[in-house]
Coordinates of C-alpha atoms in Angstrom, one line a residue:
M1 CA 38.3 -47.2 56.6
V2 CA 38.7 -49.4 53.5
H3 CA 42.2 -50.5 52.5
S4 CA 43.1 -51.4 49.0
K5 CA 44.6 -54.9 48.6
Y6 CA 47.1 -53.4 46.1
S7 CA 50.2 -51.8 47.6
K8 CA 51.6 -48.5 46.4
P9 CA 54.8 -50.0 44.9
S10 CA 52.7 -52.6 43.1
F11 CA 50.5 -49.9 41.6
L12 CA 53.6 -47.9 40.5
R13 CA 55.1 -50.9 38.8
S14 CA 51.9 -51.6 36.9
L15 CA 51.7 -47.9 35.9
A16 CA 55.3 -48.1 34.7
L17 CA 54.5 -51.2 32.7
V18 CA 51.5 -49.5 31.0
L19 CA 53.6 -46.4 30.2
S20 CA 56.3 -48.6 28.8
I21 CA 53.8 -50.3 26.5
L22 CA 52.4 -47.0 25.4
S23 CA 55.9 -45.8 24.6
L24 CA 56.5 -48.8 22.5
L25 CA 53.3 -48.3 20.6
I26 CA 54.2 -44.6 20.0
N27 CA 57.5 -45.7 18.6
V28 CA 55.8 -48.2 16.3
L29 CA 53.3 -45.6 15.1
S30 CA 55.9 -42.8 14.8
Y31 CA 58.8 -44.6 13.1
G32 CA 57.4 -47.9 11.7
T33 CA 60.5 -49.4 13.3
V34 CA 61.6 -50.4 16.8
P35 CA 64.0 -48.8 17.5
P36 CA 64.5 -46.1 14.8
L37 CA 67.5 -46.7 12.5
T38 CA 70.8 -45.4 14.0
L39 CA 74.3 -45.0 12.8
D40 CA 75.8 -46.8 15.8
Y41 CA 73.4 -49.7 15.9
Y42 CA 76.1 -52.4 15.9
S43 CA 78.8 -50.5 17.8
S44 CA 78.6 -52.7 20.8
S45 CA 76.9 -55.9 19.6
C46 CA 79.1 -56.4 16.5
P47 CA 81.7 -53.6 16.2
T48 CA 83.5 -55.3 13.3
A49 CA 80.4 -55.6 11.1
L50 CA 81.1 -52.8 8.7
D51 CA 84.7 -53.9 8.3
I52 CA 83.7 -57.4 7.5
V53 CA 81.2 -56.2 4.8
R54 CA 83.8 -53.8 3.3
K55 CA 86.6 -56.4 3.1
E56 CA 84.3 -59.0 1.4
M57 CA 83.0 -56.4 -1.0
E58 CA 86.6 -55.4 -1.8
C59 CA 87.4 -59.0 -2.8
A60 CA 84.2 -59.3 -4.8
V61 CA 84.6 -56.1 -6.8
L62 CA 88.4 -56.6 -7.3
S63 CA 87.7 -60.0 -8.9
E64 CA 84.7 -58.8 -10.9
P65 CA 84.1 -55.0 -11.2
R66 CA 80.6 -55.6 -12.5
M67 CA 79.7 -56.9 -9.1
A68 CA 79.5 -53.4 -7.7
A69 CA 76.5 -52.7 -9.9
S70 CA 74.9 -56.1 -9.2
V71 CA 74.9 -55.6 -5.4
L72 CA 73.6 -52.0 -5.8
R73 CA 70.8 -53.2 -8.0
L74 CA 69.9 -55.9 -5.4
H75 CA 69.5 -53.3 -2.8
F76 CA 67.3 -51.1 -5.0
H77 CA 65.1 -54.1 -6.0
D78 CA 64.8 -55.0 -2.3
C79 CA 63.7 -51.6 -1.1
F80 CA 61.1 -51.1 -3.8
V81 CA 59.2 -54.2 -2.6
Q82 CA 57.9 -54.2 1.0
G83 CA 60.7 -51.8 2.0
C84 CA 64.4 -52.6 2.7
D85 CA 63.8 -55.9 4.5
G86 CA 65.9 -58.4 2.7
S87 CA 62.9 -60.0 1.0
I88 CA 64.7 -60.0 -2.3
L89 CA 67.2 -62.5 -0.9
L90 CA 64.7 -65.2 0.0
D91 CA 64.6 -68.4 -2.1
D92 CA 61.4 -70.1 -3.1
T93 CA 60.2 -72.9 -0.7
I94 CA 57.1 -75.0 -0.5
T95 CA 55.5 -72.4 1.7
L96 CA 57.0 -69.2 0.3
Q97 CA 57.1 -67.7 -3.1
G98 CA 60.1 -65.4 -3.3
E99 CA 60.8 -62.4 -5.6
K100 CA 63.7 -63.7 -7.5
K101 CA 61.6 -65.2 -10.3
A102 CA 59.3 -62.2 -10.7
S103 CA 59.3 -60.9 -14.3
T104 CA 61.3 -57.8 -13.3
N105 CA 63.9 -59.8 -11.5
I106 CA 64.4 -63.3 -13.1
H107 CA 67.1 -62.3 -15.6
S108 CA 68.4 -59.1 -14.1
L109 CA 69.6 -60.0 -10.6
R110 CA 73.0 -61.5 -9.6
G111 CA 75.4 -61.3 -6.6
F112 CA 73.5 -63.5 -4.2
G113 CA 76.7 -65.6 -3.7
V114 CA 78.5 -62.5 -2.5
I115 CA 75.8 -61.7 0.0
D116 CA 76.0 -65.4 1.2
R117 CA 79.7 -65.1 1.8
I118 CA 79.4 -61.8 3.7
K119 CA 76.6 -63.3 5.9
N120 CA 78.7 -66.4 6.7
K121 CA 81.6 -64.2 7.9
L122 CA 79.2 -62.1 10.0
E123 CA 77.6 -65.2 11.5
S124 CA 81.0 -66.5 12.4
E125 CA 82.0 -63.2 14.1
C126 CA 78.6 -62.1 15.6
P127 CA 76.0 -64.9 15.4
G128 CA 72.4 -63.8 15.0
I129 CA 73.2 -60.1 15.2
V130 CA 73.5 -58.4 11.8
S131 CA 70.3 -58.6 9.6
C132 CA 70.5 -59.4 5.9
A133 CA 68.6 -56.2 5.2
D134 CA 71.4 -54.2 6.9
L135 CA 74.1 -56.3 5.3
L136 CA 72.7 -55.5 1.8
T137 CA 72.4 -51.8 2.6
I138 CA 76.0 -51.5 3.8
A139 CA 77.2 -53.6 0.9
A140 CA 75.5 -51.3 -1.7
R141 CA 77.2 -48.3 -0.2
D142 CA 80.6 -50.0 -0.2
A143 CA 80.0 -51.2 -3.8
V144 CA 79.6 -47.5 -4.9
I145 CA 82.7 -46.4 -3.1
L146 CA 84.8 -49.2 -4.5
V147 CA 84.2 -48.0 -8.1
G148 CA 84.8 -44.3 -7.4
G149 CA 81.5 -43.2 -6.1
P150 CA 80.7 -41.2 -2.9
Y151 CA 80.6 -42.2 0.7
W152 CA 77.5 -41.8 2.9
D153 CA 76.7 -42.9 6.5
V154 CA 74.2 -45.8 6.6
P155 CA 71.5 -45.8 9.3
L156 CA 71.2 -49.4 10.6
G157 CA 68.8 -51.5 12.6
R158 CA 66.5 -53.1 10.0
K159 CA 65.0 -56.5 10.6
D160 CA 64.6 -59.2 8.0
S161 CA 61.1 -60.0 6.7
T162 CA 59.6 -63.4 7.0
T163 CA 57.6 -62.8 3.8
A164 CA 58.2 -61.8 0.2
S165 CA 56.0 -60.6 -2.6
S166 CA 56.5 -61.7 -6.2
T167 CA 53.3 -59.7 -7.1
L168 CA 54.7 -56.4 -5.8
A169 CA 58.1 -57.1 -7.4
S170 CA 56.3 -57.4 -10.8
S171 CA 54.2 -54.2 -10.2
N172 CA 56.4 -51.8 -8.1
L173 CA 59.8 -52.0 -9.8
P174 CA 60.5 -49.5 -12.7
T175 CA 61.0 -51.1 -16.1
A176 CA 63.3 -50.2 -19.0
G177 CA 60.5 -49.3 -21.3
Q178 CA 58.5 -47.0 -19.0
G179 CA 57.5 -43.5 -20.0
L180 CA 58.4 -40.6 -17.8
F181 CA 55.0 -40.1 -16.1
S182 CA 54.9 -43.8 -15.1
L183 CA 58.5 -43.7 -13.9
V184 CA 58.0 -40.7 -11.7
S185 CA 54.8 -42.3 -10.3
S186 CA 56.7 -45.4 -9.2
F187 CA 59.2 -43.3 -7.3
L188 CA 56.6 -41.0 -5.7
Y189 CA 54.8 -44.1 -4.5
Q190 CA 57.9 -45.0 -2.5
G191 CA 58.1 -41.5 -1.0
L192 CA 61.0 -40.5 -3.3
T193 CA 60.9 -37.2 -5.2
V194 CA 61.7 -36.4 -8.8
T195 CA 65.1 -35.2 -7.7
D196 CA 65.7 -38.5 -5.9
M197 CA 64.7 -40.4 -9.0
V198 CA 67.0 -38.5 -11.4
A199 CA 69.9 -38.9 -9.0
L200 CA 69.3 -42.6 -8.2
V201 CA 68.9 -43.5 -11.9
G202 CA 72.5 -42.2 -12.2
A203 CA 73.5 -45.5 -10.8
H204 CA 73.2 -46.6 -14.4
T205 CA 76.7 -45.1 -14.8
I206 CA 77.8 -48.6 -13.8
G207 CA 76.3 -52.0 -14.8
M208 CA 74.9 -53.8 -17.8
A209 CA 71.6 -54.0 -19.5
R210 CA 70.1 -57.0 -21.4
C211 CA 69.2 -56.8 -25.1
Q212 CA 65.6 -57.5 -24.2
N213 CA 65.5 -54.3 -22.3
F214 CA 67.0 -52.0 -24.9
R215 CA 66.0 -53.6 -28.2
E216 CA 62.9 -51.4 -28.6
R217 CA 65.0 -48.3 -28.0
I218 CA 67.8 -49.0 -30.5
Y219 CA 65.4 -50.0 -33.2
G220 CA 63.1 -47.1 -32.3
D221 CA 63.9 -43.5 -31.4
Y222 CA 67.7 -43.8 -30.7
E223 CA 68.6 -42.2 -34.0
A224 CA 66.1 -39.3 -33.4
T225 CA 67.3 -38.5 -29.9
S226 CA 71.0 -38.7 -30.9
N227 CA 70.5 -36.5 -34.1
K228 CA 72.3 -39.1 -36.2
N229 CA 75.8 -37.8 -35.4
P230 CA 78.7 -40.0 -36.6
V231 CA 79.8 -41.0 -33.1
S232 CA 76.3 -42.0 -32.1
D233 CA 75.8 -43.9 -35.3
T234 CA 79.0 -45.9 -34.6
Q235 CA 77.7 -46.8 -31.1
L236 CA 74.2 -47.6 -32.5
N237 CA 75.7 -50.0 -35.0
H238 CA 77.7 -51.7 -32.2
L239 CA 74.5 -52.0 -30.1
K240 CA 72.7 -53.6 -33.1
S241 CA 75.5 -56.1 -33.5
I242 CA 74.9 -57.2 -29.9
C243 CA 71.2 -57.1 -30.1
P244 CA 69.6 -58.2 -33.3
A245 CA 66.1 -56.9 -34.2
T246 CA 64.8 -60.5 -34.4
G247 CA 66.1 -64.0 -33.9
G248 CA 67.1 -64.1 -30.3
G249 CA 69.9 -62.6 -28.4
G250 CA 67.6 -61.3 -25.6
N251 CA 70.1 -62.1 -22.9
N252 CA 73.1 -60.5 -24.6
V253 CA 74.4 -57.6 -22.4
T254 CA 76.2 -54.3 -22.9
A255 CA 77.2 -51.4 -20.6
M256 CA 74.6 -48.7 -19.9
D257 CA 77.5 -46.2 -19.8
Y258 CA 79.9 -47.3 -22.6
V259 CA 82.3 -44.5 -21.9
T260 CA 83.4 -45.4 -18.3
P261 CA 81.4 -48.6 -17.6
N262 CA 83.2 -49.6 -14.4
L263 CA 83.6 -46.1 -13.0
F264 CA 81.0 -44.4 -10.9
D265 CA 80.9 -40.9 -12.3
N266 CA 78.5 -38.5 -14.1
S267 CA 79.2 -39.6 -17.7
F268 CA 75.8 -41.3 -17.8
Y269 CA 74.2 -37.9 -17.8
H270 CA 76.5 -36.7 -20.6
L271 CA 75.2 -39.7 -22.7
L272 CA 71.6 -38.5 -22.0
L273 CA 72.5 -35.0 -23.2
K274 CA 73.7 -36.5 -26.5
G275 CA 70.6 -38.6 -26.8
E276 CA 72.5 -41.9 -26.3
G277 CA 70.7 -43.2 -23.2
L278 CA 70.5 -47.0 -23.6
L279 CA 67.2 -47.5 -21.9
N280 CA 64.0 -45.7 -22.9
S281 CA 63.2 -44.9 -19.3
D282 CA 66.6 -43.2 -18.9
Q283 CA 66.5 -41.1 -22.1
E284 CA 62.9 -40.0 -21.3
M285 CA 64.3 -38.0 -18.3
Y286 CA 66.0 -35.7 -20.8
S287 CA 64.1 -36.0 -24.1
S288 CA 60.5 -36.2 -22.9
L289 CA 58.3 -33.2 -23.5
L290 CA 57.0 -33.7 -20.0
G291 CA 60.4 -33.7 -18.5
V292 CA 60.9 -30.0 -17.8
E293 CA 62.1 -30.6 -14.2
T294 CA 64.0 -33.8 -15.0
K295 CA 65.8 -32.2 -18.0
K296 CA 67.2 -29.5 -15.8
L297 CA 68.4 -32.0 -13.2
V298 CA 70.1 -34.1 -15.9
Q299 CA 71.9 -31.0 -17.2
K300 CA 72.9 -30.1 -13.6
Y301 CA 74.4 -33.5 -12.8
A302 CA 76.2 -33.6 -16.2
E303 CA 77.8 -30.2 -15.4
D304 CA 78.5 -30.8 -11.7
V305 CA 79.7 -34.2 -10.5
V306 CA 79.9 -32.9 -6.9
A307 CA 76.2 -32.0 -6.9
F308 CA 75.4 -35.4 -8.4
F309 CA 77.4 -37.2 -5.7
Q310 CA 75.9 -35.2 -2.9
Q311 CA 72.3 -35.8 -4.1
F312 CA 73.0 -39.5 -4.9
S313 CA 74.2 -40.0 -1.3
D314 CA 71.2 -38.2 0.2
S315 CA 68.8 -40.1 -2.0
M316 CA 70.4 -43.5 -1.2
V317 CA 69.9 -42.8 2.5
K318 CA 66.2 -42.0 1.8
L319 CA 65.9 -45.2 -0.3
G320 CA 67.5 -47.2 2.5
N321 CA 65.0 -45.7 5.0
I322 CA 62.0 -47.1 3.2
T323 CA 60.8 -49.5 5.9
N324 CA 58.6 -52.5 6.1
S325 CA 56.6 -51.6 9.2
E326 CA 55.6 -55.2 9.8
S327 CA 59.1 -56.7 9.7
S328 CA 60.3 -53.7 11.8
V329 CA 58.1 -55.0 14.6
T330 CA 57.9 -58.8 14.0
G331 CA 60.9 -59.4 11.8
E332 CA 64.0 -61.4 12.6
V333 CA 67.7 -61.6 11.9
R334 CA 68.1 -64.5 9.5
K335 CA 70.9 -67.0 10.0
N336 CA 70.9 -67.7 6.2
C337 CA 69.7 -64.8 4.0
R338 CA 68.0 -67.3 1.6
F339 CA 65.6 -68.7 4.2
V340 CA 63.4 -67.7 7.1
N341 CA 64.7 -69.0 10.4
T342 CA 63.1 -72.2 11.5

């Protein structure tokens, strides 16, 4: 009788190891993240994480209401490039070209100092636990709440990427002058629907736009879409005083929702109904001949703020769940959001 040199317990341990590895691979293939995002991710490892983010955001928005829009924009610009992985926060180094100086970002992003302050607090409380990607996602949610917008639960467990992509930042992010078909395509590419797009663009109810991004609109079809009514003419003259047709002023800014610029509400959609959208890409959702579906959604959210808030919340969760499958597996928790750990 021949006896195996391997004992039964040893064989079972090996089998268990193989099954464990297979389970890990299935998780990676199924979710693109290990483990999947969960609402209680930091409940034991850093139970005060959400409180710390909220308190710091309260201070930031109280001292400068515009910061709510700035942090929300940071999150959006992060997720549209490589997924929500904190890549937007990386500074350029000798070995890494970040996304901050990409054509779509260089003059439009701010709020990095706020993220730094939150990260410092988190590192003091729970060193090496809370990722910058999660921090930014939570901060964006709190930013919206602090200026009157809706609450939503934020799934957590993202890892920070060790890479960035200036090229993808220049190609993936929507631009102010985009037509409707191109705009829809950029959202569909991220796995977001037309409904998600119309709701998420409603974030323009807060925040500012640069003259460079609305100059073509106000010297173009603004009069046509607004039917030259007296109130719109007054606003158009104001915009032209901020943003001359020629001779500079490209960095001058104005509110995208001039009615309630620091309040997260649905007045942005009312402006689109009146043909007063500041950005071409915004007004296209209502005025484009191709926008049968988007026009109905704009009308719906203008009429029903509760429907807008509900869809915005759902779409923000979808946005936040755009993952970077590579960083989900091999990513890290950065000690400093501006630099990869050494």
